[in-house]
Short mmCIF file of C-alpha atoms and ligand atoms in Angstrom, two decimals:
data_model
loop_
_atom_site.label_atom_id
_atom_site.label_comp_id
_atom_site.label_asym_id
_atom_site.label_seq_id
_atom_site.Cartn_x
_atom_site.Cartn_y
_atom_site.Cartn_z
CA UNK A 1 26.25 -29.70 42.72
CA UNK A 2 28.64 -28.82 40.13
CA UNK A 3 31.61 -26.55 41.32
CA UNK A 4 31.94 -22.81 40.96
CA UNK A 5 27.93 -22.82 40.43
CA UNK A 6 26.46 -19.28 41.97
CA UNK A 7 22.86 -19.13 43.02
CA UNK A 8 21.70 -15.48 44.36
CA UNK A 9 18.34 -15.49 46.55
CA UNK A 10 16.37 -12.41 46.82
CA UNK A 11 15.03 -12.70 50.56
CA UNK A 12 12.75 -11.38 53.07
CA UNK A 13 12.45 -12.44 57.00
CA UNK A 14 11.82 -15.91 58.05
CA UNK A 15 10.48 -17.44 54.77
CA UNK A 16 13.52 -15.87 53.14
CA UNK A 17 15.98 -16.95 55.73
CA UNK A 18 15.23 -20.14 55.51
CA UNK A 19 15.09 -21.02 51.58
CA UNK A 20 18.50 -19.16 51.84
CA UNK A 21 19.54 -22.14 54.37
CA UNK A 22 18.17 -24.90 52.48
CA UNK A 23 19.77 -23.68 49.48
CA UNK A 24 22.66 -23.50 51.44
CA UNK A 25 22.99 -26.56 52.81
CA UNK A 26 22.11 -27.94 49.08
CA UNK A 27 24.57 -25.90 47.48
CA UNK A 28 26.98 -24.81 50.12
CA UNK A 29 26.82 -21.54 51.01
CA UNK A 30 30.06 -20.33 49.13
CA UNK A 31 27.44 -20.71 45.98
CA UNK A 32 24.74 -18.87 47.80
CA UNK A 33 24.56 -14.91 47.55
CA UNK A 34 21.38 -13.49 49.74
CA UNK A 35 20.24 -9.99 48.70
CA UNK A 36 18.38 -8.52 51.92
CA UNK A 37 15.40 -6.86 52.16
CA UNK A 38 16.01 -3.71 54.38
CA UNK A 39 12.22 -2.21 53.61
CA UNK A 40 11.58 -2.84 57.27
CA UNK A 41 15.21 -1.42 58.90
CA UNK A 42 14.30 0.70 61.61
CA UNK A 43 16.14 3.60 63.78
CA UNK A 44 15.06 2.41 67.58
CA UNK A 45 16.99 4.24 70.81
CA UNK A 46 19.62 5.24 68.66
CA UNK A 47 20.31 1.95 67.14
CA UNK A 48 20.13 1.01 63.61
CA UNK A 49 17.80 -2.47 63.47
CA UNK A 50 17.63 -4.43 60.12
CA UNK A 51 15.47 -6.84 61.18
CA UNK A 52 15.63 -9.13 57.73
CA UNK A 53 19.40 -9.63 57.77
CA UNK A 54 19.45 -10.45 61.29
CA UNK A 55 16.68 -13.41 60.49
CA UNK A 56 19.11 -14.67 57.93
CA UNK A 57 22.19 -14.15 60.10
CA UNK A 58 20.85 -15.47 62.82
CA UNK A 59 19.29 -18.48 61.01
CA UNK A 60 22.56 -19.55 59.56
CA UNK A 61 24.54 -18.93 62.41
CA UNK A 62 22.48 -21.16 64.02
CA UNK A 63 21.44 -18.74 66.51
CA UNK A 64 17.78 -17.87 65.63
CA UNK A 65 14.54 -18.09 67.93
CA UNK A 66 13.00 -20.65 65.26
CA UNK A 67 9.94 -20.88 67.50
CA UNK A 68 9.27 -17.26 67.39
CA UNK A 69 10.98 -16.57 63.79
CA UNK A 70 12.80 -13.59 64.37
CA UNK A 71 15.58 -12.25 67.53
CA UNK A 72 17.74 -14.38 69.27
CA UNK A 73 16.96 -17.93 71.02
CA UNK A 74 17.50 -18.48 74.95
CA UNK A 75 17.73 -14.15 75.18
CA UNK A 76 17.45 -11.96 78.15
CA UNK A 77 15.45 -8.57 78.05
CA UNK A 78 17.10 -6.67 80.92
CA UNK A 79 18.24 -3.72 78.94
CA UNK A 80 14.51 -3.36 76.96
CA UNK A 81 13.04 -3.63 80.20
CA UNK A 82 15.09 -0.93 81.75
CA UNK A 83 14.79 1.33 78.94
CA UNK A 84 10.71 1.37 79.01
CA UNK A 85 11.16 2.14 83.24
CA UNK A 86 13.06 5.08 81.95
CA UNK A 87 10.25 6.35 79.41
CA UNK A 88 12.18 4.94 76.22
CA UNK A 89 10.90 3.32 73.50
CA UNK A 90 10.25 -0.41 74.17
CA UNK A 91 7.33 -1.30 72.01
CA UNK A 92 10.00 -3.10 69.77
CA UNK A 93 11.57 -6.32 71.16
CA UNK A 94 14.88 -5.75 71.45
CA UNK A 95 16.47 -8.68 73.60
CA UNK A 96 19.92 -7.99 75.22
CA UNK A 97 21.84 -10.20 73.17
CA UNK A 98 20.20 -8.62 69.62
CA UNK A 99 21.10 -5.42 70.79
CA UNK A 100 24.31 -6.34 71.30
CA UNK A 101 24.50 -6.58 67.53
CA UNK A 102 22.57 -3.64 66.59
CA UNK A 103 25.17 -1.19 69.05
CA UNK A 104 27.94 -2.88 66.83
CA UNK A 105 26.08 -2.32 63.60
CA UNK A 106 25.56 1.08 64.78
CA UNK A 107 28.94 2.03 65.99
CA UNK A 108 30.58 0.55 62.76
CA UNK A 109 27.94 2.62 60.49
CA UNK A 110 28.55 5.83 62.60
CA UNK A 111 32.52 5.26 61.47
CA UNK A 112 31.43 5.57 58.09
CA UNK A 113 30.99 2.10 56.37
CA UNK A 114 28.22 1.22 54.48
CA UNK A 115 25.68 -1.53 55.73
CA UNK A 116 26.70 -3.99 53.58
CA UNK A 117 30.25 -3.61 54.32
CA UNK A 118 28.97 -4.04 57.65
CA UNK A 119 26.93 -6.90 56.83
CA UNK A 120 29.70 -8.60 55.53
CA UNK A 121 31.65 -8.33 58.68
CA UNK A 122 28.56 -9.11 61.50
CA UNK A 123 28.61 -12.42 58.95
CA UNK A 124 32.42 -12.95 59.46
CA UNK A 125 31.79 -13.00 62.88
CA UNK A 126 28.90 -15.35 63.43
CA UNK A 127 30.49 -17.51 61.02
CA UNK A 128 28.49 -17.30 58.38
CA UNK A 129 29.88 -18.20 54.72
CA UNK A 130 26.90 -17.31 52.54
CA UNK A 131 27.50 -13.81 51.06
CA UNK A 132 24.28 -11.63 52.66
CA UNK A 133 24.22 -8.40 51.46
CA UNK A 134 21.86 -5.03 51.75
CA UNK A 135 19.38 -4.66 48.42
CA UNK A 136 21.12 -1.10 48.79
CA UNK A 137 22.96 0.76 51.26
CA UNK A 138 20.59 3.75 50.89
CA UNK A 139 18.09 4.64 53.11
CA UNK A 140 15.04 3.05 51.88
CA UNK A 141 11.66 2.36 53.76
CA UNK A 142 8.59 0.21 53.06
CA UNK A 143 5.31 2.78 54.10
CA UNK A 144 2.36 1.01 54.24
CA UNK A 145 -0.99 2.70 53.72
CA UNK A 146 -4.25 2.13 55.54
CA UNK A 147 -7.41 3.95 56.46
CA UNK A 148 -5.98 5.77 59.34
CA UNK A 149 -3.53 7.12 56.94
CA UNK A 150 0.08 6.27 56.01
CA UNK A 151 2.00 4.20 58.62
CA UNK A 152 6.14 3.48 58.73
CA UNK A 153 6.20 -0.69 58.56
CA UNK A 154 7.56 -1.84 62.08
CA UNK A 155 4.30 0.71 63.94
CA UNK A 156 1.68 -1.29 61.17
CA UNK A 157 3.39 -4.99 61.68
CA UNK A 158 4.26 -4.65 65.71
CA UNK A 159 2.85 -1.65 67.19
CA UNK A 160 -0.19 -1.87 65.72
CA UNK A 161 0.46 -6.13 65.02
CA UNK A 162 -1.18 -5.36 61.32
CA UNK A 163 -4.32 -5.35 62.36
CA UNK A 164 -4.99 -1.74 60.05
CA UNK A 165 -5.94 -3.13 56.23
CA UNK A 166 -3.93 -2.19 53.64
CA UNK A 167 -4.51 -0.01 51.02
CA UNK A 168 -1.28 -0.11 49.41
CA UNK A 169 2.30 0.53 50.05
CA UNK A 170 5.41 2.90 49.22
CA UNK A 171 8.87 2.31 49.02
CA UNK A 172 10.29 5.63 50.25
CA UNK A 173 14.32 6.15 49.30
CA UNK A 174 13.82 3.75 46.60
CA UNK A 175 14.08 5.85 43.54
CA UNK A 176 17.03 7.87 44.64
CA UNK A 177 18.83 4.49 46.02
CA UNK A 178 20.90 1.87 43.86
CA UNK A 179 22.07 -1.26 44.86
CA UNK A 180 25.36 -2.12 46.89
CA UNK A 181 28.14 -2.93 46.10
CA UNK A 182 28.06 -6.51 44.85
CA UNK A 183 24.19 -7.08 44.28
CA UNK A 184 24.33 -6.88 40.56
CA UNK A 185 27.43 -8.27 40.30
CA UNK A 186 25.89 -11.32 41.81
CA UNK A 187 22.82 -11.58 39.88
CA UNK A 188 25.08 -11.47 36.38
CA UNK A 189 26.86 -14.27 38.03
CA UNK A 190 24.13 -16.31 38.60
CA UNK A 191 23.14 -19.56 37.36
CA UNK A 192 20.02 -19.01 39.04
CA UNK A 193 17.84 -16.45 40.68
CA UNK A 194 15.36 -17.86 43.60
CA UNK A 195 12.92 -15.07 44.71
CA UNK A 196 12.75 -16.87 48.24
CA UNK A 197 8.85 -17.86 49.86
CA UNK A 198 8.93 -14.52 51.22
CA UNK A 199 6.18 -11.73 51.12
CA UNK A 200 5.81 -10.16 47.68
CA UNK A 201 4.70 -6.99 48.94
CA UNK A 202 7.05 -5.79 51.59
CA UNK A 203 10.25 -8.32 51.42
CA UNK A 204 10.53 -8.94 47.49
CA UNK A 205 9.03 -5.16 46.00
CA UNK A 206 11.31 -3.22 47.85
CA UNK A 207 14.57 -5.13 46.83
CA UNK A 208 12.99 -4.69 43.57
CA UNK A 209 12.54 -1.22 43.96
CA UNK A 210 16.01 -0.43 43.65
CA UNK A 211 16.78 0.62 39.95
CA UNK A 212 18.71 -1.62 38.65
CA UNK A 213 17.75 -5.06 40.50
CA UNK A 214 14.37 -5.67 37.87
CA UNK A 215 16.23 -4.78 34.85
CA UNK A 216 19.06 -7.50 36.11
CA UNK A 217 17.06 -9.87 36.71
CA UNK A 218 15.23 -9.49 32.94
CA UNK A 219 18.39 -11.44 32.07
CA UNK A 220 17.90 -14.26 34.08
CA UNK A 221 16.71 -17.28 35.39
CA UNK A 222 14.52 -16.42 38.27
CA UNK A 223 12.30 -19.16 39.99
CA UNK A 224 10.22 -17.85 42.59
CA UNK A 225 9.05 -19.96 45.39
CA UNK A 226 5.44 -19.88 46.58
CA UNK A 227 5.00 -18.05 50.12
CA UNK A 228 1.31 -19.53 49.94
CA UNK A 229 0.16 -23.14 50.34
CA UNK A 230 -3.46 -23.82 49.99
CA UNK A 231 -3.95 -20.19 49.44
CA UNK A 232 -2.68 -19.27 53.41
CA UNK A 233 0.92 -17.91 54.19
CA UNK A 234 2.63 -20.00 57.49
CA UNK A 235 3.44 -16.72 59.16
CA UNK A 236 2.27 -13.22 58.90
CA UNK A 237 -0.10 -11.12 57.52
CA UNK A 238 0.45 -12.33 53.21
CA UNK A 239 -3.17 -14.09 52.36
CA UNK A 240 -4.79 -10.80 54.12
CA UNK A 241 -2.64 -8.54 52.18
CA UNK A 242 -3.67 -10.44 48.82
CA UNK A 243 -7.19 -10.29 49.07
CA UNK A 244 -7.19 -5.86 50.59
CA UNK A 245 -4.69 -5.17 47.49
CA UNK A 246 -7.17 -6.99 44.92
CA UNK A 247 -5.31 -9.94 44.11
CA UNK A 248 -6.36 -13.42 44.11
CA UNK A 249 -5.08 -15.19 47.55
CA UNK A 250 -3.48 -18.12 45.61
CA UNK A 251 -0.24 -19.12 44.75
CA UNK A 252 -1.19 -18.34 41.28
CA UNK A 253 -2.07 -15.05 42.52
CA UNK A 254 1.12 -14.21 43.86
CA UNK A 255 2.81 -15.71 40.07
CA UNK A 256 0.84 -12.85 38.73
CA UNK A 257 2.53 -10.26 41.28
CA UNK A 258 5.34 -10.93 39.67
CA UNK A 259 4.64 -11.39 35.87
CA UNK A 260 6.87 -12.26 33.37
CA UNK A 261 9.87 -11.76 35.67
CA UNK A 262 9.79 -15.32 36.86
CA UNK A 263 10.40 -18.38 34.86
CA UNK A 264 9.49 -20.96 36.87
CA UNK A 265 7.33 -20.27 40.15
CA UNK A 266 7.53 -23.81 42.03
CA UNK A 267 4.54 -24.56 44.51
CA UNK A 268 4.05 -26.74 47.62
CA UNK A 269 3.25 -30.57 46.72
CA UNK A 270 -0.30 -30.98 45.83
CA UNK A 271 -1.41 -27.23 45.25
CA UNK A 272 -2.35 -25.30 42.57
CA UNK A 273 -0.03 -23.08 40.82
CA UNK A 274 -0.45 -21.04 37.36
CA UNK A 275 0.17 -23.08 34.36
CA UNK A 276 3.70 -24.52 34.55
CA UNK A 277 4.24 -24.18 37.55
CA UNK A 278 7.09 -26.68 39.55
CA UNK A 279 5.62 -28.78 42.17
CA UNK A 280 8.04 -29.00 45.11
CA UNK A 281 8.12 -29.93 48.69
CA UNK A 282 8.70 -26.32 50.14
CA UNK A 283 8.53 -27.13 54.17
CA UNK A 284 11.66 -25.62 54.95
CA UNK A 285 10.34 -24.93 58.68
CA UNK A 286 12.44 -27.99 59.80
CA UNK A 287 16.23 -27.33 59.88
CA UNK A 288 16.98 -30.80 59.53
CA UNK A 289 15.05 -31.36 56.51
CA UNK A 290 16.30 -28.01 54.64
CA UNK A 291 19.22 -29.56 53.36
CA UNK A 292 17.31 -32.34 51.33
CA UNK A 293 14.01 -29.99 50.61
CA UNK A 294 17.36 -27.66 49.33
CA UNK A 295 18.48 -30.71 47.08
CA UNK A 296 15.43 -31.50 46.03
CA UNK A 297 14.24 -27.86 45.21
CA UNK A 298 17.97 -27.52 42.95
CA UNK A 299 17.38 -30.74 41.02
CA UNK A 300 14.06 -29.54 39.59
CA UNK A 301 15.13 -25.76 38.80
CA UNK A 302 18.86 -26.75 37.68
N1 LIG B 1 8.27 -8.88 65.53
C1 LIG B 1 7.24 -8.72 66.37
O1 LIG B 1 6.12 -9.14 66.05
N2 LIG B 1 7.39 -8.07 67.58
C2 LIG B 1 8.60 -7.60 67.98
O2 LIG B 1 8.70 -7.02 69.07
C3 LIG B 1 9.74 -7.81 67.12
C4 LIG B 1 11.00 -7.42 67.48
C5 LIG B 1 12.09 -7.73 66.63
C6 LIG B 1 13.39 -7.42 67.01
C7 LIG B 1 14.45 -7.71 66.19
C8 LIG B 1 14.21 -8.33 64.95
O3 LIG B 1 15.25 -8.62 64.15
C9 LIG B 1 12.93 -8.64 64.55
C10 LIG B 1 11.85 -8.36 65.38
N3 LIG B 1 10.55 -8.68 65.02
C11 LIG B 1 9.51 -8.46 65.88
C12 LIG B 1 10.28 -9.27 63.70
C13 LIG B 1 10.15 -8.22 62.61
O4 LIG B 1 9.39 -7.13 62.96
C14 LIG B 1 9.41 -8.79 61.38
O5 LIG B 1 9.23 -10.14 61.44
C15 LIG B 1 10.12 -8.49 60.12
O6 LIG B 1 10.48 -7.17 59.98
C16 LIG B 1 9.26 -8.93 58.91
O7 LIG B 1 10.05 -9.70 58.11
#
C-alpha cells in the first residue's frame, strides 16, 4: 500500500475487531485508526468495562479468546467466583486476567483522564500500534427496548442472553456527547472509511450517534462491509434484530440501514447485495487468512 495512506474503521465487537486486524495486517496498523463503539460499556463492581475496545485490544494484541469472541484466552475466574460467594454481582464474565485491565482502566479514569486517553495507553501497553479510540469520551449507553419494557444492553445481551425481542433501541448520552479527541480528525484524514461487519444497530448507530461523526463522514468515502452472509450474521443476535425492527434480513437490508452514507457496501462471495454492491471474500474468522482477505478487501475499495 502506498505510504502515509490513513484508513479509519468504525467498529463494533468481534466482527469489528477483526476487519480492524485484517485491515491491519493489509495496511499496517500505523494506517489504521479504529473508532470504538462504547454503546455497550458497563459499570460492574466498581469497574469501568468497555467490552468493544477490549475485543479489538485483545484481538490485536494477540491475546483474545477467538473461540469464544470476547475476554481473554487461557483465563482464570478466581476473583468472579469469589465475588458471587460474597453476594456480588457475577452475572457478567469477568475473568481474572480482564479484570486486571478493567481495575487499571478504572484507576487511571478515577485520576481524571479521559477513556480515550486511556485507551491509548492500555494500547501502548499490549503493544498495539493501530490508533483505537472511544466514539466519545462521554457517557453514552445503547438501551434496548422490548416488551417487558426498556432494558440497559449487557442485562438484554447476557443476563437475559437476548432472548427479549426488540422493539427498538436508544442511545442515551448521545445527544449531549461529542466525539474524542482525535475521531474527526481521523475521519478528515482518511482515504477511506470502512464501517466494519459489525451490528448496525448497537455497534455502528451509536458511534454514529455522536454529533458530529455522520456529518464527517458525508464527506467521505465510506465502504461498509456486510455483517450478513446468506441473510444470517456468524455471531449474535443481527438477522433476529432485522426482521423485529422491520427490515429485510439481507445484506441489502442492512445497505438500506445505512442509506446514502455508504458508497460502496462489499458482500461475501456469491451473495446478494443491493445494486453495486462489491463482492469480496469477508471470512476474516481465520487470523491467518486476515492479512490476505485485508489485501484483497483494499485492492477492490482503493
Ligand atoms: N458475553 C457474554 O455472552 N457473556 C459474558 O459473560 C460476557 C462477559 C464479557 C466480559 C468482558 C468483555 O469484554 C466481554 C464480555 N462479553 C460477554 C461479550 C460482550 O457482552 C458482547 O459480546 C459485546 O458487548 C457485544 O459486542
Amino acid at each position: 500500500m502506498r505510504e502515509g495512506r490513513r484508513i479509519a474503521v468504525l467498529s463494533g465487537g468481534l466482527g469489528g475487531s477483526r476487519c480492524v486486524d485484517a485491515l491491519a495486517r493489509a495496511a499496517g496498523p500505523d494506517a489504521i485508526t479504529a473508532i470504538g463503539n462504547v454503546g455497550d460499556d458497563l459499570e460492574l463492581l466498581g469497574v469501568h468495562v468497555s467490552p468493544d475496545l477490549d475485543t479489538v485490544l485483545y484481538t490485536l494484541a494477540g491475546l483474545l479468546d477467538e473461540e469464544r469472541g470476547w475476554g481473554v484466552r487461557d483465563e482464570t475466574y478466581n476473583a468472579l467466583a469469589m465475588a458471587g460467594e460474597l453476594g456480588g454481582e457475577s452475572w457478567f464474565t469477568l475473568g481474572d486476567r480482564d479484570l486486571g485491565l478493567h481495575l487499571v482502566r478504572t484507576s487511571w479514569l478515577r485520576e481524571g483522564l479521559p477513556l480515550s486517553a486511556v485507551t491509548l495507553r492500555l494500547a501502548e501497553a499490549l503493544g498495539v500500534r493501530v490508533r483505537l479510540l472511544p466514539a466519545t469520551d462521554e457517557p453514552l449507553r445503547t438501551k434496548i427496548q422490548t416488551k417487558d419494557g426498556e432494558l440497559d444492553f449487557q442485562e438484554w445481551f447476557v443476563a437475559r442472553a437476548h432472548r427479549d425481542e426488540v422493539t427498538g433501541l436508544r442511545y442515551e448520552g448521545a445527544e449531549a456527547a461529542s466525539p474524542a479527541p482525535g475521531v474527526l480528525e481521523a475521519i478528515e484524514a482518511a482515504e477511506l472509511v470502512v464501517i466494519a461487519p459489525s451490528n448496525p444497530f448497537v455497534s455502528i448507530r451509536p458511534i454514529l450517534a455522536v454529533p458530529g461523526i455522520r456529518e464527517a463522514l458525508a464527506a467521505k468515502r465510506v465502504a461498509a462491509v456486510s455483517p450478513l452472509v446468506g441473510g444470517k450474521a456468524f455471531r449474535g443476535p443481527l438477522a433476529e434484530m432485522m426482521a423485529s425492527l422491520g427490515h429485510e434480513q439481507s445484506a441489502a437490508g442492512v445497505a438500506a440501514l445505512y442509506g446514502d452514507l455508504v458508497d460502496v457496501f462489499v458482500v461475501a462471495l456469491g451473495d446478494e447485495g443491493p445494486p453495486g454492491a462489491v463482492e469480496a471474500d469477508i471470512d476474516m474468522v481465520d487470523p491467518g487468512r486476515r492479512a490476505e482477505v485485508g489485501r484483497k478487501l483494499l485492492e477492490a475499495l482503493l
